[in-house]
C-alpha cells in the first residue's frame, strides 16, 4: 500500500513543479490568501485615522472650537393686538376685550465691516497635532430706521425703550474679553442669554444680549453707528454671516496654508498668500444672498450663508496610506507575476513558501509606511518603507534565483511600481488617467514577455 501511494505522490509533486497551470493556480491562491493581512492593515490605518480625529477634537474642545459670528442684530419689541368677544346673558350684549401681546422684530444692519487678525499655531499631543488660533475681531457699521410699516407695524406700536442688541456665536466658551458695544457715545455690555434662544432662532448658536438701549441710541429716525470688539480662542475655521446690506470683511493671519470656505470667496485681486501668512478681503451685497434685512418673531437659520477661512493642519498621511494600501492587491499580483514569468522562462523552481515570504514582505511595506509617517512626512516614510522592502526582496530573490540579473530586474521592477503608485497618490484630477495608462503599459509588457512561453507544454 505504501509502495503504491509513493508513485502517485511523486506524480502529483512533479505536476506541481512542471505544470504551468498548477503554478498559476498556486500563485493565484497565495495572492488571495495575502488579502487577509491586507485587510487587517486597512483596519489598522482606519483605526489610527480615527484616533487622530479623536485627539484633534479633544485638543480643539479644550482650546476652543470653530468660531461663527452672527450679528449684531437689533432686537426691537412691538405690540400686537387681538380682540375676543364674550356674550353677557344679563345685558344681552357682546363685550369686546382687547389683549396686547409683545412680539419682536429682528433688524440687520445696513452696513457691516469686520476685521479679523488671526494668530495661528499648532498644538501637539503625541504624534498628532491640531491647528488652533487666537483672533481679535472688530465690527463696525450702522443701522437705519426699520421699515416695519412694510410688515403692517406702526411706529406707535414699537416699544423703542426696550430695544436691545444680540450677537450669536458658535464658540461662547472661547471668548477672551468682555464685549462692549458702542452706539453713538453710549457703551453697552453683553450678557449670555439662554432663556429664549430657541424662541427666535432655529440655528444651533449661543447668544449674547445687551441691556435695553437708550431711546436716543435706537434708529427711530436717523442712522445709528455701532462698533464692538470680540476676541476668541478657536480652531478649525473662522466664519461670519453677512447680515449687512453691504458686508465687508478683511482677514489677516500668519497661517500659510488657508482654505477659504463657505458661501462666498474672497476677492482675487485683494487676496495674497505667502509663506508668512495671508490677507483676504470679502465684499457681499444683499443681492448676493437670499435673505432679507428684517424678520418678525424668529430669525431663520442662516448658517448656510456663512463664509470665512479654515485653519487645518494638512495631515493627509492616513488618507495617502489608505490609498496606497488599496493598491496592495496590484503590487502583490504584479510582483508574483514577475516571479512567475522568471520561473517559467528560466525553468528555476520557486517553492510556494518562498512566494509566501515575498508576499508577506510586500504587506510589511504598509505597516512601515503608517508607523513611520506618524513621526515624519509621507514622502520620507514612503521612501524608507519602499527602499527597505525592495532591498529585502531583492536580496531574498538572489538566494532563490541564484543569478544576479533576475534579482536586479525584480528590484528595478518594484522600484518602478512603487514610484508609479506614489505618483498616482499625489495626483487628484489626473489619477485615473495616469493609472489607466500605466496599467495599459504594464499589460503590454506582460503580453510581450509572455509571448515566448509555450503554454501547450503543460
Coordinates of C-alpha atoms in Angstrom, one line a residue:
X1 CA 0.0 0.0 0.0
X2 CA 2.8 2.4 0.9
X3 CA 4.7 1.4 -2.3
X4 CA 1.5 2.2 -4.4
X5 CA 0.9 5.7 -2.9
X6 CA 4.6 6.8 -3.4
X7 CA 4.5 7.0 -7.2
X8 CA 1.2 8.8 -7.0
X9 CA 2.7 11.4 -4.7
X10 CA 5.7 11.8 -6.8
X11 CA 3.5 12.2 -9.9
X12 CA 1.5 14.9 -8.2
X13 CA 4.6 16.7 -7.0
X14 CA 6.1 16.6 -10.4
X15 CA 2.9 18.0 -11.8
X16 CA 3.1 21.0 -9.4
X17 CA 6.7 21.6 -10.4
X18 CA 6.4 21.2 -14.1
X19 CA 2.8 22.3 -14.9
X20 CA 2.3 26.0 -15.8
X21 CA -1.4 25.7 -14.9
X22 CA -0.5 24.3 -11.4
X23 CA 1.9 27.2 -10.8
X24 CA -0.7 29.7 -11.9
X25 CA -3.3 28.2 -9.6
X26 CA -0.8 28.2 -6.7
X27 CA 0.2 31.8 -7.3
X28 CA -3.4 32.9 -7.5
X29 CA -4.3 31.1 -4.3
X30 CA -1.4 32.8 -2.5
X31 CA -2.5 36.2 -3.7
X32 CA -6.0 35.6 -2.3
X33 CA -4.5 34.4 1.0
X34 CA -2.4 37.6 1.3
X35 CA -5.6 39.7 1.0
X36 CA -6.2 38.7 4.7
X37 CA -3.2 40.6 6.1
X38 CA -4.0 43.5 3.7
X39 CA -7.5 43.7 5.2
X40 CA -6.0 43.9 8.7
X41 CA -3.6 46.6 7.6
X42 CA -6.5 48.6 6.2
X43 CA -8.3 48.3 9.5
X44 CA -5.1 49.5 11.3
X45 CA -4.9 52.6 9.1
X46 CA -8.6 53.4 9.7
X47 CA -8.2 52.9 13.4
X48 CA -5.2 55.3 13.5
X49 CA -7.1 57.8 11.4
X50 CA -10.0 57.7 13.9
X51 CA -7.6 58.1 16.7
X52 CA -6.1 61.2 15.1
X53 CA -9.6 62.7 14.7
X54 CA -10.4 62.0 18.4
X55 CA -7.2 63.7 19.6
X56 CA -7.8 66.7 17.3
X57 CA -11.3 67.0 18.7
X58 CA -10.1 66.8 22.2
X59 CA -7.5 69.5 21.7
X60 CA -10.0 71.8 20.0
X61 CA -12.6 71.2 22.7
X62 CA -10.2 72.3 25.4
X63 CA -8.7 75.3 23.5
X64 CA -11.8 76.4 21.6
X65 CA -13.9 75.1 18.8
X66 CA -14.7 76.7 15.4
X67 CA -15.9 80.3 15.5
X68 CA -19.0 81.5 13.7
X69 CA -20.2 85.1 14.5
X70 CA -23.8 86.2 13.6
X71 CA -24.5 89.8 14.5
X72 CA -25.1 92.4 15.7
X73 CA -28.9 92.2 15.4
X74 CA -31.2 94.9 16.6
X75 CA -34.0 93.2 18.7
X76 CA -37.0 95.5 18.6
X77 CA -40.2 94.7 20.6
X78 CA -43.6 95.8 19.2
X79 CA -47.2 95.5 20.3
X80 CA -49.8 93.3 18.6
X81 CA -53.5 93.4 19.5
X82 CA -56.1 90.7 19.5
X83 CA -59.8 91.0 20.3
X84 CA -62.0 88.5 22.0
X85 CA -65.8 88.8 22.3
X86 CA -67.9 87.3 25.1
X87 CA -71.7 87.3 25.4
X88 CA -73.3 88.7 28.5
X89 CA -76.5 87.0 29.3
X90 CA -77.8 89.7 31.7
X91 CA -77.3 92.6 29.3
X92 CA -77.8 90.5 26.2
X93 CA -74.7 92.2 24.6
X94 CA -71.3 91.3 23.5
X95 CA -68.3 92.5 25.4
X96 CA -65.1 93.1 23.4
X97 CA -61.8 92.6 25.2
X98 CA -58.6 93.7 23.6
X99 CA -55.4 91.9 24.5
X100 CA -51.9 93.3 23.9
X101 CA -49.0 91.0 23.2
X102 CA -45.3 91.8 22.8
X103 CA -43.5 90.3 19.8
X104 CA -40.1 91.0 18.5
X105 CA -38.7 92.2 15.2
X106 CA -35.1 91.5 14.3
X107 CA -33.3 94.1 12.2
X108 CA -30.0 93.6 10.4
X109 CA -27.5 96.5 10.0
X110 CA -27.4 98.5 6.8
X111 CA -23.7 98.3 6.7
X112 CA -21.3 95.8 8.4
X113 CA -17.5 95.9 8.4
X114 CA -15.5 93.1 10.0
X115 CA -11.7 92.9 10.6
X116 CA -10.1 89.7 11.9
X117 CA -6.5 89.5 12.9
X118 CA -5.7 85.8 13.4
X119 CA -2.7 84.4 15.1
X120 CA -2.4 80.7 14.4
X121 CA -0.3 77.9 15.8
X122 CA -0.3 74.1 16.2
X123 CA -0.8 72.2 19.3
X124 CA 0.6 68.6 19.6
X125 CA -0.4 65.6 21.6
X126 CA 1.7 62.6 21.0
X127 CA 2.0 62.0 17.3
X128 CA -1.0 64.2 16.4
X129 CA -1.4 67.9 16.0
X130 CA -4.2 70.4 15.5
X131 CA -4.3 74.0 14.2
X132 CA -5.6 76.5 16.8
X133 CA -5.7 80.3 16.8
X134 CA -6.4 83.4 18.7
X135 CA -8.3 86.1 16.9
X136 CA -9.3 89.7 17.6
X137 CA -12.4 90.7 15.6
X138 CA -13.5 94.3 15.2
X139 CA -17.0 95.0 13.9
X140 CA -18.5 98.4 12.9
X141 CA -21.4 99.6 10.8
X142 CA -24.7 101.4 11.2
X143 CA -28.4 100.8 11.3
X144 CA -31.1 102.8 9.6
X145 CA -34.7 103.2 10.7
X146 CA -36.5 99.9 10.5
X147 CA -39.1 99.7 7.7
X148 CA -41.6 97.8 9.9
X149 CA -44.5 99.6 8.2
X150 CA -43.9 97.2 5.4
X151 CA -44.9 94.5 7.9
X152 CA -48.1 96.4 8.9
X153 CA -46.4 97.6 12.1
X154 CA -47.0 101.2 13.1
X155 CA -44.2 103.3 14.7
X156 CA -46.6 103.9 17.6
X157 CA -46.7 100.2 18.4
X158 CA -42.9 99.8 18.6
X159 CA -41.5 99.8 22.2
X160 CA -38.4 101.8 21.5
X161 CA -37.1 101.9 25.1
X162 CA -37.0 98.1 25.3
X163 CA -34.7 97.5 22.3
X164 CA -31.5 95.6 22.6
X165 CA -28.7 94.1 20.5
X166 CA -27.9 90.4 20.2
X167 CA -24.9 88.6 19.0
X168 CA -24.8 84.9 18.2
X169 CA -21.7 82.7 18.2
X170 CA -20.8 79.0 18.0
X171 CA -18.0 79.4 20.5
X172 CA -19.2 81.1 23.6
X173 CA -16.5 79.2 25.6
X174 CA -13.7 80.7 23.6
X175 CA -14.5 84.3 24.2
X176 CA -11.5 86.0 25.8
X177 CA -12.7 89.5 26.7
X178 CA -15.7 91.5 27.9
X179 CA -17.8 92.5 24.9
X180 CA -18.8 96.2 24.9
X181 CA -20.9 97.7 22.2
X182 CA -20.7 101.4 21.4
X183 CA -23.8 103.1 20.0
X184 CA -23.1 106.7 19.2
X185 CA -21.5 107.8 22.5
X186 CA -23.0 105.1 24.7
X187 CA -21.5 101.8 25.8
X188 CA -23.4 98.6 26.5
X189 CA -22.2 95.4 28.0
X190 CA -23.3 91.9 26.9
X191 CA -24.6 89.0 28.9
X192 CA -25.2 85.5 27.9
X193 CA -28.9 84.7 27.2
X194 CA -30.2 81.2 27.3
X195 CA -33.8 81.9 28.2
X196 CA -35.4 82.5 24.8
X197 CA -32.7 81.3 22.5
X198 CA -34.9 78.6 20.9
X199 CA -37.8 81.0 20.6
X200 CA -36.4 83.3 17.9
X201 CA -33.6 81.4 16.2
X202 CA -33.6 78.0 14.6
X203 CA -29.8 77.6 14.3
X204 CA -27.6 76.0 16.9
X205 CA -25.8 79.1 18.2
X206 CA -25.4 80.6 21.7
X207 CA -26.4 84.2 22.3
X208 CA -25.1 87.4 23.9
X209 CA -27.6 90.2 24.6
X210 CA -27.1 93.8 25.6
X211 CA -29.2 95.7 28.1
X212 CA -32.0 97.9 27.0
X213 CA -30.8 100.7 24.7
X214 CA -31.5 104.4 25.3
X215 CA -34.1 105.7 23.0
X216 CA -31.5 108.1 21.6
X217 CA -29.4 105.2 20.6
X218 CA -32.2 103.5 18.7
X219 CA -32.6 104.3 15.0
X220 CA -36.0 105.9 15.3
X221 CA -35.3 108.5 12.6
X222 CA -31.6 108.8 11.9
X223 CA -28.9 106.2 11.3
X224 CA -27.1 104.9 14.3
X225 CA -23.5 103.8 14.2
X226 CA -22.1 100.9 16.2
X227 CA -18.8 99.2 16.9
X228 CA -17.5 96.4 19.2
X229 CA -14.6 94.1 19.5
X230 CA -14.5 90.4 20.5
X231 CA -11.5 88.1 20.9
X232 CA -11.7 84.3 20.6
X233 CA -9.7 81.2 21.2
X234 CA -10.7 79.0 18.3
X235 CA -9.8 76.1 16.0
X236 CA -10.6 74.6 12.6
X237 CA -12.3 77.6 11.0
X238 CA -13.4 81.2 11.5
X239 CA -16.6 82.5 9.8
X240 CA -19.2 85.2 9.9
X241 CA -22.7 85.6 8.4
X242 CA -23.1 88.5 6.0
X243 CA -26.1 90.2 7.6
X244 CA -25.2 93.7 6.5
X245 CA -27.0 95.0 3.4
X246 CA -23.4 95.5 2.4
X247 CA -20.9 93.3 4.3
X248 CA -17.1 93.6 4.0
X249 CA -14.5 91.6 5.9
X250 CA -10.7 91.7 6.0
X251 CA -8.8 88.8 7.5
X252 CA -5.1 88.6 8.1
X253 CA -3.2 85.7 9.6
X254 CA 0.2 84.1 9.9
X255 CA -1.2 80.8 8.6
X256 CA 0.5 80.0 5.3
X257 CA -2.0 77.3 4.1
X258 CA -5.6 78.7 4.3
X259 CA -8.6 77.2 2.8
X260 CA -11.4 79.7 2.0
X261 CA -14.7 78.1 2.8
X262 CA -18.4 79.0 2.9
X263 CA -20.9 80.5 0.5
X264 CA -18.6 83.3 -0.6
X265 CA -14.9 83.5 -1.7
X266 CA -12.6 86.5 -1.1
X267 CA -11.8 88.9 -3.9
X268 CA -9.0 87.5 -6.1
X269 CA -7.5 91.0 -6.7
X270 CA -7.1 91.6 -3.0
X271 CA -6.1 88.1 -1.8
X272 CA -2.4 87.5 -1.0
X273 CA -0.9 84.2 0.3
X274 CA 2.7 83.7 1.2
X275 CA 4.9 81.5 3.5
X276 CA 4.4 84.2 6.1
X277 CA 0.6 84.1 6.1
X278 CA -2.3 85.5 4.1
X279 CA -4.6 88.5 3.7
X280 CA -8.0 88.3 2.2
X281 CA -11.0 90.6 1.7
X282 CA -14.6 89.8 1.1
X283 CA -17.5 92.1 -0.1
X284 CA -21.0 90.8 -0.1
X285 CA -24.1 92.7 -1.2
X286 CA -27.6 92.0 -0.2
X287 CA -28.5 90.9 -3.7
X288 CA -25.8 88.2 -3.4
X289 CA -27.7 86.3 -0.7
X290 CA -31.3 85.1 -0.4
X291 CA -32.5 86.6 2.8
X292 CA -33.9 90.0 3.8
X293 CA -32.9 92.6 6.3
X294 CA -35.6 92.2 8.9
X295 CA -37.7 89.4 10.4
X296 CA -40.6 89.1 12.7
X297 CA -40.8 86.6 15.7
X298 CA -38.0 84.4 14.6
X299 CA -34.7 84.6 12.7
X300 CA -34.2 81.8 10.2
X301 CA -31.2 79.6 10.3
X302 CA -28.7 81.4 8.1
X303 CA -25.6 79.3 8.9
X304 CA -25.5 78.1 5.3
X305 CA -24.6 81.7 4.2
X306 CA -21.5 81.9 6.4
X307 CA -18.1 82.4 4.9
X308 CA -14.5 82.6 6.1
X309 CA -11.3 80.5 6.4
X310 CA -10.4 77.0 7.5
X311 CA -7.2 76.6 9.5
X312 CA -6.3 73.0 9.3
X313 CA -3.1 71.1 9.6
X314 CA -2.8 69.4 6.2
X315 CA -2.3 65.9 7.7
X316 CA -3.3 63.6 5.0
X317 CA -0.8 60.8 5.7
X318 CA -3.5 58.4 6.7
X319 CA -5.5 59.2 3.7
X320 CA -2.5 58.6 1.5
X321 CA -1.6 55.4 3.4
X322 CA -5.1 54.2 2.9
X323 CA -4.9 54.9 -0.9
X324 CA -1.6 53.1 -1.0
X325 CA -3.0 50.0 0.7
X326 CA -5.8 49.9 -1.9
X327 CA -3.1 49.1 -4.4
X328 CA -1.7 46.3 -2.3
X329 CA -3.5 43.6 -4.4
X330 CA -2.0 45.1 -7.5
X331 CA 1.5 45.2 -6.0
X332 CA 1.4 41.6 -4.8
X333 CA -0.2 40.4 -8.0
X334 CA 2.3 42.1 -10.3
X335 CA 5.3 41.0 -8.2
X336 CA 4.1 37.4 -8.2
X337 CA 3.6 37.7 -11.9
X338 CA 7.2 38.8 -12.4
X339 CA 8.5 35.8 -10.4
X340 CA 6.1 33.5 -12.2
X341 CA 7.4 34.7 -15.6
X342 CA 11.0 34.3 -14.5
X343 CA 10.3 30.9 -13.1
X344 CA 8.5 29.8 -16.3
X345 CA 11.1 31.2 -18.7
X346 CA 14.2 30.2 -16.8
X347 CA 12.9 26.8 -15.5
X348 CA 14.0 27.8 -12.0
X349 CA 11.9 26.2 -9.3
X350 CA 10.4 28.6 -6.7
X351 CA 8.7 27.0 -3.7
X352 CA 5.2 28.2 -2.6
X353 CA 6.7 29.1 0.8
X354 CA 9.1 31.4 -0.9
X355 CA 6.2 33.1 -2.7
X356 CA 4.5 33.5 0.7
X357 CA 7.6 35.1 2.2
X358 CA 7.8 37.6 -0.6
X359 CA 4.1 38.4 -0.3
X360 CA 4.5 39.0 3.5
X361 CA 7.4 41.3 2.8
X362 CA 5.2 43.3 0.4
X363 CA 2.5 43.7 3.1
X364 CA 5.1 44.8 5.6
X365 CA 5.6 47.9 3.4
X366 CA 2.2 49.3 4.6
X367 CA 2.8 48.8 8.3
X368 CA 6.2 50.5 7.9
X369 CA 4.6 53.3 5.9
X370 CA 1.9 54.0 8.6
X371 CA 4.2 53.8 11.6
X372 CA 7.0 56.0 10.1
X373 CA 4.6 58.6 8.6
X374 CA 3.3 59.3 12.2
X375 CA 6.8 60.6 13.0
X376 CA 7.7 62.1 9.7
X377 CA 6.2 63.3 6.4
X378 CA 4.7 60.9 3.9
X379 CA 7.4 61.2 1.3
X380 CA 10.2 60.2 3.8
X381 CA 8.1 57.4 5.2
X382 CA 7.3 56.1 1.7
X383 CA 11.0 56.2 0.7
X384 CA 12.1 54.4 3.8
X385 CA 9.4 51.7 3.6
X386 CA 9.8 51.3 -0.1
X387 CA 13.6 51.0 -0.1
X388 CA 13.5 48.6 2.9
X389 CA 11.1 46.2 1.2
X390 CA 12.8 46.5 -2.2
X391 CA 16.2 45.7 -0.8
X392 CA 14.8 42.8 1.3
X393 CA 13.0 41.2 -1.6
X394 CA 16.0 41.7 -4.0
X395 CA 18.4 40.1 -1.5
X396 CA 16.0 37.2 -0.8
X397 CA 15.4 36.7 -4.6
X398 CA 19.2 36.4 -5.1
X399 CA 19.2 33.3 -2.9
X400 CA 16.2 31.9 -4.8
X401 CA 17.2 32.7 -8.4
X402 CA 21.0 32.2 -8.0
X403 CA 21.9 34.6 -10.8
X404 CA 22.3 38.4 -10.4
X405 CA 20.4 39.6 -13.4
X406 CA 16.9 38.4 -12.2
X407 CA 17.2 40.0 -8.7
X408 CA 18.3 43.2 -10.3
X409 CA 15.4 43.1 -12.7
X410 CA 13.0 42.4 -9.8
X411 CA 14.5 45.3 -7.8
X412 CA 14.0 47.7 -10.7
X413 CA 10.5 46.5 -11.4
X414 CA 9.5 47.1 -7.7
X415 CA 11.1 50.5 -7.8
X416 CA 9.2 51.4 -10.9
X417 CA 5.9 50.0 -9.4
X418 CA 6.2 51.9 -6.1
X419 CA 7.2 55.1 -8.0
X420 CA 4.1 54.7 -10.2
X421 CA 1.8 54.2 -7.2
X422 CA 3.3 57.2 -5.4
X423 CA 2.7 59.4 -8.5
X424 CA -0.9 58.2 -8.6
X425 CA -1.4 59.0 -4.9
X426 CA -0.2 62.6 -5.4
X427 CA -2.4 63.3 -8.4
X428 CA -6.0 64.2 -8.0
X429 CA -7.5 65.3 -11.3
X430 CA -5.3 63.0 -13.4
X431 CA -5.0 60.0 -11.1
X432 CA -7.5 57.9 -13.2
X433 CA -5.9 58.8 -16.5
X434 CA -2.3 58.2 -15.3
X435 CA -3.3 54.9 -13.6
X436 CA -5.1 53.7 -16.7
X437 CA -2.1 54.5 -19.0
X438 CA 0.3 52.8 -16.5
X439 CA -1.8 49.7 -16.2
X440 CA -2.1 49.5 -20.0
X441 CA 1.7 49.7 -20.4
X442 CA 2.2 47.0 -17.7
X443 CA -0.3 44.7 -19.5
X444 CA 1.5 45.4 -22.8
X445 CA 4.9 44.5 -21.2
X446 CA 3.5 41.2 -19.8
X447 CA 2.0 40.3 -23.1
X448 CA 5.3 41.0 -24.8
X449 CA 7.3 38.9 -22.4
X450 CA 4.8 36.0 -22.2
X451 CA 4.7 35.5 -25.9
X452 CA 7.7 33.3 -25.7
X453 CA 6.1 30.9 -23.2
X454 CA 4.9 27.6 -24.6
X455 CA 1.5 27.3 -22.9
X456 CA 0.8 24.0 -24.5
X457 CA 3.7 22.3 -22.7
X458 CA 1.7 21.5 -19.6

